[in-house]
Amino acid sequence: MSESKNKFNKDMPSARRNQASGATLIDVAKVAGVSPITVSRALNRPDQVSEKAREKVRRAVEQVGYIPNMLAGGLASRQSKLVAIFVPTIAHPIFAEMVQALMDELSRAGYQAILGLTGYQKETEETLFNTILGRRPDGIVLTGTQHSELMRRRLIASGIPVVEAWDLCDDPIDMLVGFSHEQVGREVARHLYAKGYRRFAVVTAEDARGMRRYHALLDELHHLGIDDVPTAFIPPPSSLNAGREKVCELLDAGHRPEVVVCSSDTVAQGVLAEAASRGWTVPKDLAVMGFGELSNASQVYPSLSSVRLDGDRVGGQIAQALLERFKNPDAEIAPLRIDTGFTIVDREST
Amino acid sequence: MSESKNKFNKDMPSARRNQASGATLIDVAKVAGVSPITVSRALNRPDQVSEKAREKVRRAVEQVGYIPNMLAGGLASRQSKLVAIFVPTIAHPIFAEMVQALMDELSRAGYQAILGLTGYQKETEETLFNTILGRRPDGIVLTGTQHSELMRRRLIASGIPVVEAWDLCDDPIDMLVGFSHEQVGREVARHLYAKGYRRFAVVTAEDARGMRRYHALLDELHHLGIDDVPTAFIPPPSSLNAGREKVCELLDAGHRPEVVVCSSDTVAQGVLAEAASRGWTVPKDLAVMGFGELSNASQVYPSLSSVRLDGDRVGGQIAQALLERFKNPDAEIAPLRIDTGFTIVDREST
DNA sequence: CTGTTAGCGCGTTCAT
DNA sequence: ATGAACGCGCTAACAG
């Protein structure tokens, strides 16, 4: 640690100049006694190199501790082997799960992920976007389908493969992996109706997606002959306590539903708490339907039914779509659209 | 979408050649009517460029939609502006929180993070490590202090700033941010003793860190004159149910503790569940101490005390240590060692 | 199957 | 305050 200055002479061996364990392709080539390009090929296209050469290279790599510089590689090949993933936050289990699954899948194909956290206001969405695009990702994963026009245009113009996740919409930028909120609403309605429930109530947050589920639910219930659905709306941010208060209001107003459909598991937990404090048994006295990640609430409240989005599954499908596209970039026609579906986890029957 | 082939002539404008929104520094320079290097400086060292030039550049950037290529920039400057973060998983809230805080802090300083998920066996730790080092990160964050000798040596040799997080140990690679498990054990003992508890029991997972807390707890209790501490060990993986079963065994064996100390909140929830099913009030009939993220268990079980690690705080301190080092690389003496501490969240008193 | 040549897009020198 | 030349480490294209 004596030579503090970083001034390096051009005539010192490159092993001395380069930081991370030093060695470059050229060093490896020298040791192996082949040309640099042969080393490159031995590493990236082994089939184009003789077994003998490969072996020499392998040993040389080992000996000098060579780690390919992907900045240089990416620059030259125009392939960063990077996929940008934009999510609001990873502190929410459902996104964490998706990201985890996605990264795992990508890594086995030799790709790495770079995360863009859009939830923080500190950086504008555009700034974040630019910084990340500066890494020249080979693919981009977006959460949701509502982005600024500018972003959409730039993305389309860039020609980079894009996957929009979680939602299904009509005019995707490129590829789409998600589920239909309308379908969730309808299926929940049918599911509960089929189980025999007739007196419904709803406690829902007022966000766009929750409302889409809600309206589809109402619509389907209407078709089933049910029109009176007492509803309490929660202004954002929704919370366990808000759920509890709102269901209280409904009950205090004299409503006696057999089942309460909630816009999220958090809200549902509030309802469960209220039920417990009234000494009601779930689902006998009151059934509760949640929506979302469930997390460990499922262990705490075995009686909570819920619509579960499977982050693993979504992540896997995104990866699949992306990797497919990398392999076969010509499939420009008919934007891919994958419906991962969702699962109604019925805790009552188990 | 008509010209499908990617063959590009050298004489076509570079805007056509380059993928992501196309423009290069040279394009900007042409439009702005200055030399490329002036553009570079206007963007990276604004103070070295006249206001007039800056304005011209700014407009040209806007016009052509220029996004700097950080692969090229990193290669030339030997600064990737990337920080590698290794964590077992981000599906666990406590790591997610840390990563989120860390990324946020780094991004305001112009750095981005690249994640290495060590929890998956599919890739060996070494492979993961090499792939990520290929991006030439300017800094590295490691979780825990137990790494292979090879990794340690390579890391030290590389000269890249390293922060080890979560644990405190005696021979850090470089910088260290964490807390002492021993200290947690001791403080929990003192805390509970001070509250008047005398009959202790422990339900702990058999992992290394949990055992370190456990032994420190026993040791401190011993100093306080308490030597009989019935303990149940949970072989990995620990779970809510395991916690419940184990505490059952203790109780069935005739032990009547006033307080049960658990190795994690998950285990603690199992204990709470068992207490509930016996009709016991927490903490009156039985107090419970957890450890970890708490997550929404705190809302479900307001009576659960816990030792809380603050992911935000840890993430923030890591960022601070790293950024400090980037600014002042000469501080090679005396490895930094930050104890972020922890908080005993006492739900009983609120 | 292997080597040669010529950049990828940018920042670092050293000039002016 | 601005510019010219050169090189970062690697790979694409074209030879041989």
mmCIF file with all atom_site columns, C-alpha atoms in Angstrom, chain B residues 43 71 150 161 324:
data_model
loop_
_atom_site.group_PDB
_atom_site.id
_atom_site.type_symbol
_atom_site.label_atom_id
_atom_site.label_alt_id
_atom_site.label_comp_id
_atom_site.label_asym_id
_atom_site.label_entity_id
_atom_site.label_seq_id
_atom_site.pdbx_PDB_ins_code
_atom_site.Cartn_x
_atom_site.Cartn_y
_atom_site.Cartn_z
_atom_site.occupancy
_atom_site.B_iso_or_equiv
_atom_site.pdbx_formal_charge
_atom_site.auth_seq_id
_atom_site.auth_comp_id
_atom_site.auth_asym_id
_atom_site.auth_atom_id
_atom_site.pdbx_PDB_model_num
ATOM 1 C CA . LEU B 1 43  ? -21.780 16.951  -18.894 1.00 0.00 ? 43  LEU B CA 1
ATOM 2 C CA . LEU B 1 71  ? -20.029 1.215   -20.944 1.00 0.00 ? 71  LEU B CA 1
ATOM 3 C CA . LEU B 1 150 ? -10.138 -17.273 -2.287  1.00 0.00 ? 150 LEU B CA 1
ATOM 4 C CA . PRO B 1 161 ? -13.507 -0.811  -1.537  1.00 0.00 ? 161 PRO B CA 1
ATOM 5 C CA . GLU B 1 324 ? -16.689 8.515   1.769   1.00 0.00 ? 324 GLU B CA 1
#
